[in-house]
């Protein structure tokens, strides 16, 4: 047999390399071409104040997931937790100027801009049945009067929700207004909330949220109010002895967008955003119930000697009697539209309590 020597010309080497390049490109397009073709047309941001993995974070990611699904991949939402793009007050302005598109805004924070929204901070409007709050926030007629107040400030409330009952954590047992007398109680800066605790005899002490743990630890403040999951996430329970369900109010918030931003969207995209936000309401109540129950169990496990207290109806009535006169403070804060909004909300609560 004769040995045959095969040689490949430089041109042959070049053609071989090109073949490999084209083959790789073809494989890449097959593998990733679908995702490239479906790249999002709308890239939006949602900011919130709570910890990564917390209630707002989970809800925001669910909102993003549903926006993507309902738009066929046209919309992509990125969630920014823990005030990474600004304080709660900053984020209101960022939404109004379309620097970010969405924000979960509590009634306390947005109250400085939309004072009418603080109606939901009034103590003891809602009964203990959290399902009444769910129905009122999702279907109540009071929203028809409140929504234009947001719109006057360049905002659109897409949904209303609650993070669950505000609970008290304290180092002394509080069952009566007399027990609350003189207690240095941390509150938000809302005048309504401050005046409510003054009515109970407490010494309300607004403290920045980031300083609450150290304030409790050093006894600069002796108690605070927040939903159960916040007491766990922020470790407030570590430096407190009692966690009390006083049922003062279910902590309210709104998912807001900028009015100009919404108006700039095509009609079909506007419809998707509003529809998705509406769908999110039922999910938000399920999430808050599951999350608060989960965090309460963790508190019990982590601190078995933490006493969990539920005020009786008679004990609640004593606080509610003192809270009622504070309604006039709300009317003073929102004299033009406040009376009608408060009346409508009370009627909604009555109707959904039947």
Short mmCIF file of C-alpha atoms in Angstrom, two decimals:
data_model
loop_
_atom_site.label_atom_id
_atom_site.label_comp_id
_atom_site.label_asym_id
_atom_site.label_seq_id
_atom_site.Cartn_x
_atom_site.Cartn_y
_atom_site.Cartn_z
CA UNK A 1 0.00 0.00 0.00
CA UNK A 2 1.20 3.43 -0.83
CA UNK A 3 1.02 6.02 1.88
CA UNK A 4 -0.94 9.04 0.71
CA UNK A 5 -0.09 12.39 2.22
CA UNK A 6 -3.07 14.70 2.52
CA UNK A 7 -2.45 18.40 2.85
CA UNK A 8 -4.90 21.16 3.64
CA UNK A 9 -4.33 24.51 2.09
CA UNK A 10 -4.51 27.73 4.15
CA UNK A 11 -7.73 28.48 2.29
CA UNK A 12 -9.10 25.14 3.48
CA UNK A 13 -8.24 25.96 7.09
CA UNK A 14 -10.03 29.29 6.73
CA UNK A 15 -13.15 27.67 5.30
CA UNK A 16 -13.16 25.09 8.09
CA UNK A 17 -13.03 27.83 10.73
CA UNK A 18 -15.87 29.70 9.06
CA UNK A 19 -17.93 26.51 9.03
CA UNK A 20 -17.47 26.15 12.80
CA UNK A 21 -18.37 29.79 13.37
CA UNK A 22 -21.59 29.51 11.35
CA UNK A 23 -22.45 26.24 13.05
CA UNK A 24 -21.99 27.83 16.50
CA UNK A 25 -24.11 30.82 15.53
CA UNK A 26 -26.86 28.55 14.27
CA UNK A 27 -26.85 26.57 17.51
CA UNK A 28 -26.90 29.83 19.56
CA UNK A 29 -29.88 31.15 17.63
CA UNK A 30 -31.79 27.90 18.12
CA UNK A 31 -31.06 27.87 21.85
CA UNK A 32 -31.58 31.56 22.61
CA UNK A 33 -33.37 32.98 19.63
CA UNK A 34 -36.76 32.63 21.29
CA UNK A 35 -35.75 34.70 24.29
CA UNK A 36 -34.09 37.33 22.11
CA UNK A 37 -37.21 37.63 20.01
CA UNK A 38 -39.29 38.09 23.14
CA UNK A 39 -37.12 40.73 24.83
CA UNK A 40 -39.27 43.02 26.97
CA UNK A 41 -40.56 46.19 25.34
CA UNK A 42 -41.24 47.80 28.72
CA UNK A 43 -38.64 47.76 31.49
CA UNK A 44 -40.07 49.14 34.73
CA UNK A 45 -39.01 49.59 38.34
CA UNK A 46 -40.86 49.16 41.63
CA UNK A 47 -39.37 50.47 44.85
CA UNK A 48 -40.30 49.74 48.47
CA UNK A 49 -39.00 50.20 52.00
CA UNK A 50 -39.05 46.67 53.41
CA UNK A 51 -36.37 43.98 53.67
CA UNK A 52 -35.48 41.70 50.75
CA UNK A 53 -37.73 38.64 50.85
CA UNK A 54 -40.30 40.43 53.01
CA UNK A 55 -43.97 41.11 52.34
CA UNK A 56 -43.59 44.00 49.88
CA UNK A 57 -40.73 42.20 48.16
CA UNK A 58 -42.73 39.03 47.63
CA UNK A 59 -45.77 40.99 46.51
CA UNK A 60 -43.72 43.12 44.11
CA UNK A 61 -42.15 40.06 42.51
CA UNK A 62 -45.56 38.44 42.12
CA UNK A 63 -46.77 41.63 40.45
CA UNK A 64 -43.81 41.47 38.06
CA UNK A 65 -44.43 37.79 37.30
CA UNK A 66 -48.08 38.44 36.49
CA UNK A 67 -47.31 41.51 34.39
CA UNK A 68 -44.92 39.41 32.30
CA UNK A 69 -47.47 36.62 31.90
CA UNK A 70 -50.40 38.90 31.11
CA UNK A 71 -48.38 40.87 28.56
CA UNK A 72 -46.87 37.87 26.83
CA UNK A 73 -43.38 38.90 27.93
CA UNK A 74 -43.66 42.53 26.85
CA UNK A 75 -43.29 43.84 30.40
CA UNK A 76 -40.35 43.28 32.74
CA UNK A 77 -40.47 44.62 36.30
CA UNK A 78 -37.45 44.94 38.56
CA UNK A 79 -38.06 45.25 42.30
CA UNK A 80 -35.82 47.43 44.49
CA UNK A 81 -36.21 46.63 48.22
CA UNK A 82 -35.09 48.29 51.45
CA UNK A 83 -35.13 51.89 50.18
CA UNK A 84 -32.19 51.12 47.86
CA UNK A 85 -33.38 53.83 45.47
CA UNK A 86 -34.52 56.36 48.06
CA UNK A 87 -36.51 56.85 51.24
CA UNK A 88 -40.26 56.32 51.32
CA UNK A 89 -40.75 60.04 50.77
CA UNK A 90 -38.21 60.05 47.92
CA UNK A 91 -39.98 57.20 46.17
CA UNK A 92 -43.25 59.14 46.05
CA UNK A 93 -41.49 61.85 44.06
CA UNK A 94 -39.68 59.29 41.91
CA UNK A 95 -43.04 57.79 40.94
CA UNK A 96 -44.55 61.19 40.21
CA UNK A 97 -41.64 62.05 37.90
CA UNK A 98 -41.53 58.57 36.25
CA UNK A 99 -38.01 57.86 37.53
CA UNK A 100 -39.56 54.66 38.88
CA UNK A 101 -42.95 53.39 37.83
CA UNK A 102 -44.45 51.81 40.97
CA UNK A 103 -44.27 52.00 44.75
CA UNK A 104 -46.02 50.41 47.72
CA UNK A 105 -46.95 53.49 49.74
CA UNK A 106 -48.36 53.21 53.25
CA UNK A 107 -51.14 55.58 54.26
CA UNK A 108 -48.82 57.14 56.83
CA UNK A 109 -46.11 58.03 54.35
CA UNK A 110 -48.39 59.20 51.58
CA UNK A 111 -50.51 61.16 54.05
CA UNK A 112 -48.21 64.17 53.87
CA UNK A 113 -48.98 64.42 50.16
CA UNK A 114 -52.53 63.03 50.16
CA UNK A 115 -53.94 63.76 53.64
CA UNK A 116 -57.28 62.19 52.74
CA UNK A 117 -55.54 58.79 52.53
CA UNK A 118 -54.97 58.81 56.28
CA UNK A 119 -58.62 57.99 56.88
CA UNK A 120 -57.56 54.34 57.04
CA UNK A 121 -55.22 55.13 59.95
CA UNK A 122 -58.11 56.04 62.26
CA UNK A 123 -58.24 53.58 65.13
CA UNK A 124 -61.06 51.11 65.62
CA UNK A 125 -63.00 51.76 62.43
CA UNK A 126 -62.68 48.12 61.35
CA UNK A 127 -64.04 45.08 63.24
CA UNK A 128 -61.70 42.23 64.24
CA UNK A 129 -62.68 40.20 61.16
CA UNK A 130 -59.87 40.97 58.68
CA UNK A 131 -62.11 39.78 55.83
CA UNK A 132 -64.17 42.94 56.25
CA UNK A 133 -61.05 45.00 55.55
CA UNK A 134 -60.37 42.84 52.50
CA UNK A 135 -63.82 43.47 51.05
CA UNK A 136 -63.78 47.19 51.85
CA UNK A 137 -60.34 47.80 50.36
CA UNK A 138 -61.13 45.79 47.24
CA UNK A 139 -64.74 46.80 46.61
CA UNK A 140 -65.62 49.72 48.88
CA UNK A 141 -67.36 52.77 47.41
CA UNK A 142 -65.14 55.07 49.48
CA UNK A 143 -62.45 54.49 46.86
CA UNK A 144 -64.49 56.46 44.31
CA UNK A 145 -64.05 59.51 46.55
CA UNK A 146 -60.47 58.82 47.64
CA UNK A 147 -58.92 57.96 44.27
CA UNK A 148 -59.32 61.49 42.82
CA UNK A 149 -57.31 62.83 45.78
CA UNK A 150 -54.36 60.73 44.60
CA UNK A 151 -54.94 61.82 41.01
CA UNK A 152 -54.84 65.49 42.03
CA UNK A 153 -51.25 64.84 43.15
CA UNK A 154 -50.20 63.08 39.94
CA UNK A 155 -50.68 59.54 41.25
CA UNK A 156 -52.94 56.62 40.40
CA UNK A 157 -53.75 54.07 43.11
CA UNK A 158 -53.85 50.72 41.34
CA UNK A 159 -54.88 48.66 44.38
CA UNK A 160 -55.36 48.96 48.12
CA UNK A 161 -54.16 46.35 50.58
CA UNK A 162 -53.21 45.72 54.18
CA UNK A 163 -50.18 44.17 55.82
CA UNK A 164 -52.35 42.84 58.61
CA UNK A 165 -53.22 44.09 62.07
CA UNK A 166 -50.89 46.49 63.78
CA UNK A 167 -49.70 44.77 66.94
CA UNK A 168 -48.02 46.28 69.98
CA UNK A 169 -44.71 45.02 71.31
CA UNK A 170 -43.93 46.26 74.81
CA UNK A 171 -42.00 45.44 77.96
CA UNK A 172 -45.07 45.79 80.18
CA UNK A 173 -48.46 44.18 79.87
CA UNK A 174 -50.98 46.63 78.39
CA UNK A 175 -54.65 45.77 78.58
CA UNK A 176 -56.18 49.11 79.55
CA UNK A 177 -55.58 52.80 78.81
CA UNK A 178 -54.30 53.07 82.38
CA UNK A 179 -51.59 50.53 81.53
CA UNK A 180 -50.59 52.70 78.55
CA UNK A 181 -50.19 55.83 80.68
CA UNK A 182 -46.79 57.45 80.21
CA UNK A 183 -45.38 54.65 78.04
CA UNK A 184 -42.79 55.96 75.56
CA UNK A 185 -44.42 54.46 72.51
CA UNK A 186 -42.80 54.67 69.11
CA UNK A 187 -45.17 55.80 66.37
CA UNK A 188 -44.94 56.96 62.79
CA UNK A 189 -44.95 60.73 62.29
CA UNK A 190 -48.63 60.81 61.31
CA UNK A 191 -50.55 63.32 63.43
CA UNK A 192 -53.53 60.96 63.53
CA UNK A 193 -51.47 58.14 65.01
CA UNK A 194 -49.67 60.44 67.46
CA UNK A 195 -52.94 61.94 68.67
CA UNK A 196 -54.52 58.49 69.04
CA UNK A 197 -51.78 57.34 71.41
CA UNK A 198 -51.92 60.61 73.28
CA UNK A 199 -55.62 59.92 73.82
CA UNK A 200 -54.69 56.56 75.39
CA UNK A 201 -52.33 58.35 77.79
CA UNK A 202 -49.09 57.22 76.14
CA UNK A 203 -46.09 59.37 75.36
CA UNK A 204 -45.94 58.91 71.56
CA UNK A 205 -42.36 59.18 70.34
CA UNK A 206 -41.74 59.30 66.57
CA UNK A 207 -38.44 57.58 65.86
CA UNK A 208 -36.92 56.74 62.44
CA UNK A 209 -37.70 53.16 61.51
CA UNK A 210 -34.02 52.26 61.28
CA UNK A 211 -33.50 53.31 64.92
CA UNK A 212 -36.42 51.45 66.49
CA UNK A 213 -34.47 48.32 67.48
CA UNK A 214 -31.69 50.26 69.21
CA UNK A 215 -34.26 52.55 70.83
CA UNK A 216 -36.08 49.55 72.30
CA UNK A 217 -32.84 47.89 73.33
CA UNK A 218 -31.62 51.01 75.16
CA UNK A 219 -35.08 51.71 76.64
CA UNK A 220 -35.26 55.09 74.90
CA UNK A 221 -38.66 53.84 73.76
CA UNK A 222 -40.71 51.21 75.56
CA UNK A 223 -43.02 49.94 72.85
CA UNK A 224 -43.93 50.15 69.18
CA UNK A 225 -46.63 49.15 66.68
CA UNK A 226 -46.20 47.27 63.42
CA UNK A 227 -47.55 44.17 61.68
CA UNK A 228 -46.39 40.85 63.15
CA UNK A 229 -43.97 40.11 60.32
CA UNK A 230 -42.19 43.44 60.85
CA UNK A 231 -41.69 42.60 64.53
CA UNK A 232 -39.97 39.43 63.34
CA UNK A 233 -38.08 40.73 60.31
CA UNK A 234 -36.65 43.66 62.30
CA UNK A 235 -36.06 41.51 65.42
CA UNK A 236 -38.08 43.83 67.67
CA UNK A 237 -39.37 40.78 69.55
CA UNK A 238 -35.83 40.06 70.78
CA UNK A 239 -35.93 43.10 73.07
CA UNK A 240 -39.63 43.04 74.07
CA UNK A 241 -41.67 40.85 76.44
CA UNK A 242 -45.24 41.18 75.12
CA UNK A 243 -46.84 41.07 71.68
CA UNK A 244 -50.40 42.36 71.87
CA UNK A 245 -53.23 42.16 69.34
CA UNK A 246 -55.19 45.31 70.15
CA UNK A 247 -56.84 45.42 66.69
CA UNK A 248 -56.33 49.18 66.33
CA UNK A 249 -56.26 49.11 62.52
CA UNK A 250 -55.19 46.84 59.66
CA UNK A 251 -52.05 48.53 58.32
CA UNK A 252 -53.06 50.03 54.95
CA UNK A 253 -51.08 50.75 51.81
CA UNK A 254 -51.64 51.43 48.12
CA UNK A 255 -49.79 50.26 45.03
CA UNK A 256 -49.29 53.55 43.19
CA UNK A 257 -48.15 54.60 39.73
CA UNK A 258 -47.62 58.03 38.21
CA UNK A 259 -50.63 59.47 36.36
CA UNK A 260 -48.48 60.77 33.51
CA UNK A 261 -46.73 57.42 33.21
CA UNK A 262 -50.04 55.58 32.95
CA UNK A 263 -51.42 58.05 30.43
CA UNK A 264 -48.32 57.61 28.26
CA UNK A 265 -48.95 53.88 27.80
CA UNK A 266 -50.94 52.37 24.93
CA UNK A 267 -54.50 51.52 25.93
CA UNK A 268 -53.89 47.76 25.88
CA UNK A 269 -50.87 48.07 28.19
CA UNK A 270 -52.81 50.32 30.57
CA UNK A 271 -55.50 47.67 30.71
CA UNK A 272 -52.94 44.95 31.48
CA UNK A 273 -51.42 47.00 34.32
CA UNK A 274 -54.78 47.77 35.94
CA UNK A 275 -56.09 44.23 35.45
CA UNK A 276 -52.93 42.73 36.95
CA UNK A 277 -53.02 45.08 39.94
CA UNK A 278 -56.65 44.16 40.54
CA UNK A 279 -55.77 40.46 40.43
CA UNK A 280 -52.99 41.12 42.93
CA UNK A 281 -55.42 42.31 45.63
CA UNK A 282 -56.79 38.86 46.49
CA UNK A 283 -53.27 37.42 46.42
CA UNK A 284 -52.01 40.19 48.72
CA UNK A 285 -54.49 39.24 51.45
CA UNK A 286 -53.59 35.57 51.17
CA UNK A 287 -49.89 36.48 51.36
CA UNK A 288 -50.24 38.74 54.40
CA UNK A 289 -52.22 36.11 56.30
CA UNK A 290 -49.75 33.33 55.53
CA UNK A 291 -46.69 35.51 56.11
CA UNK A 292 -47.92 36.97 59.41
CA UNK A 293 -48.92 33.52 60.70
CA UNK A 294 -45.54 32.12 59.68
CA UNK A 295 -43.65 34.95 61.42
CA UNK A 296 -45.76 34.63 64.56
CA UNK A 297 -44.86 30.95 64.78
CA UNK A 298 -41.19 31.83 64.35
CA UNK A 299 -41.40 34.36 67.16
CA UNK A 300 -42.92 31.71 69.41
CA UNK A 301 -40.17 29.25 68.48
CA UNK A 302 -37.31 31.72 68.81
CA UNK A 303 -38.60 33.23 72.06
CA UNK A 304 -40.90 30.79 73.90
CA UNK A 305 -41.32 33.16 76.85
CA UNK A 306 -42.75 35.93 74.63
CA UNK A 307 -46.31 36.44 75.84
CA UNK A 308 -48.91 36.74 73.05
CA UNK A 309 -51.91 38.79 74.20
CA UNK A 310 -55.31 39.29 72.56
CA UNK A 311 -57.42 42.08 74.02
CA UNK A 312 -60.99 41.15 74.87
CA UNK A 313 -63.94 42.97 73.33
CA UNK A 314 -64.46 44.90 76.57
CA UNK A 315 -60.81 45.95 76.65
CA UNK A 316 -60.95 47.01 73.00
CA UNK A 317 -64.07 49.08 73.72
CA UNK A 318 -62.20 51.11 76.34
CA UNK A 319 -59.53 52.12 73.83
CA UNK A 320 -62.07 52.65 71.03
CA UNK A 321 -64.01 55.12 73.17
CA UNK A 322 -60.87 57.25 73.56
CA UNK A 323 -60.00 56.95 69.85
CA UNK A 324 -63.32 58.24 68.50
CA UNK A 325 -62.68 61.97 69.25
CA UNK A 326 -59.53 61.78 67.09
CA UNK A 327 -61.81 61.56 64.04
CA UNK A 328 -62.11 65.35 64.20
CA UNK A 329 -58.35 65.59 63.64
CA UNK A 330 -58.78 63.84 60.30
CA UNK A 331 -61.54 66.29 59.35
CA UNK A 332 -59.20 69.17 60.21
CA UNK A 333 -56.47 67.66 58.01
CA UNK A 334 -58.81 67.10 55.05
CA UNK A 335 -61.67 69.59 55.54
CA UNK A 336 -62.92 69.63 51.95
CA UNK A 337 -63.21 65.94 51.06
CA UNK A 338 -62.44 64.22 54.36
CA UNK A 339 -65.97 64.21 55.85
CA UNK A 340 -67.50 62.50 52.81
CA UNK A 341 -64.64 59.98 52.55
CA UNK A 342 -64.88 59.06 56.25
CA UNK A 343 -68.66 58.67 56.01
CA UNK A 344 -68.38 56.48 52.90
CA UNK A 345 -65.72 54.31 54.53
CA UNK A 346 -67.85 53.84 57.65
CA UNK A 347 -70.82 52.86 55.48
CA UNK A 348 -68.67 50.37 53.53
CA UNK A 349 -67.46 48.80 56.76
CA UNK A 350 -71.03 48.53 58.03
CA UNK A 351 -72.28 46.99 54.79
CA UNK A 352 -69.49 44.43 54.53
CA UNK A 353 -69.81 43.50 58.21
CA UNK A 354 -73.30 42.09 57.67
#
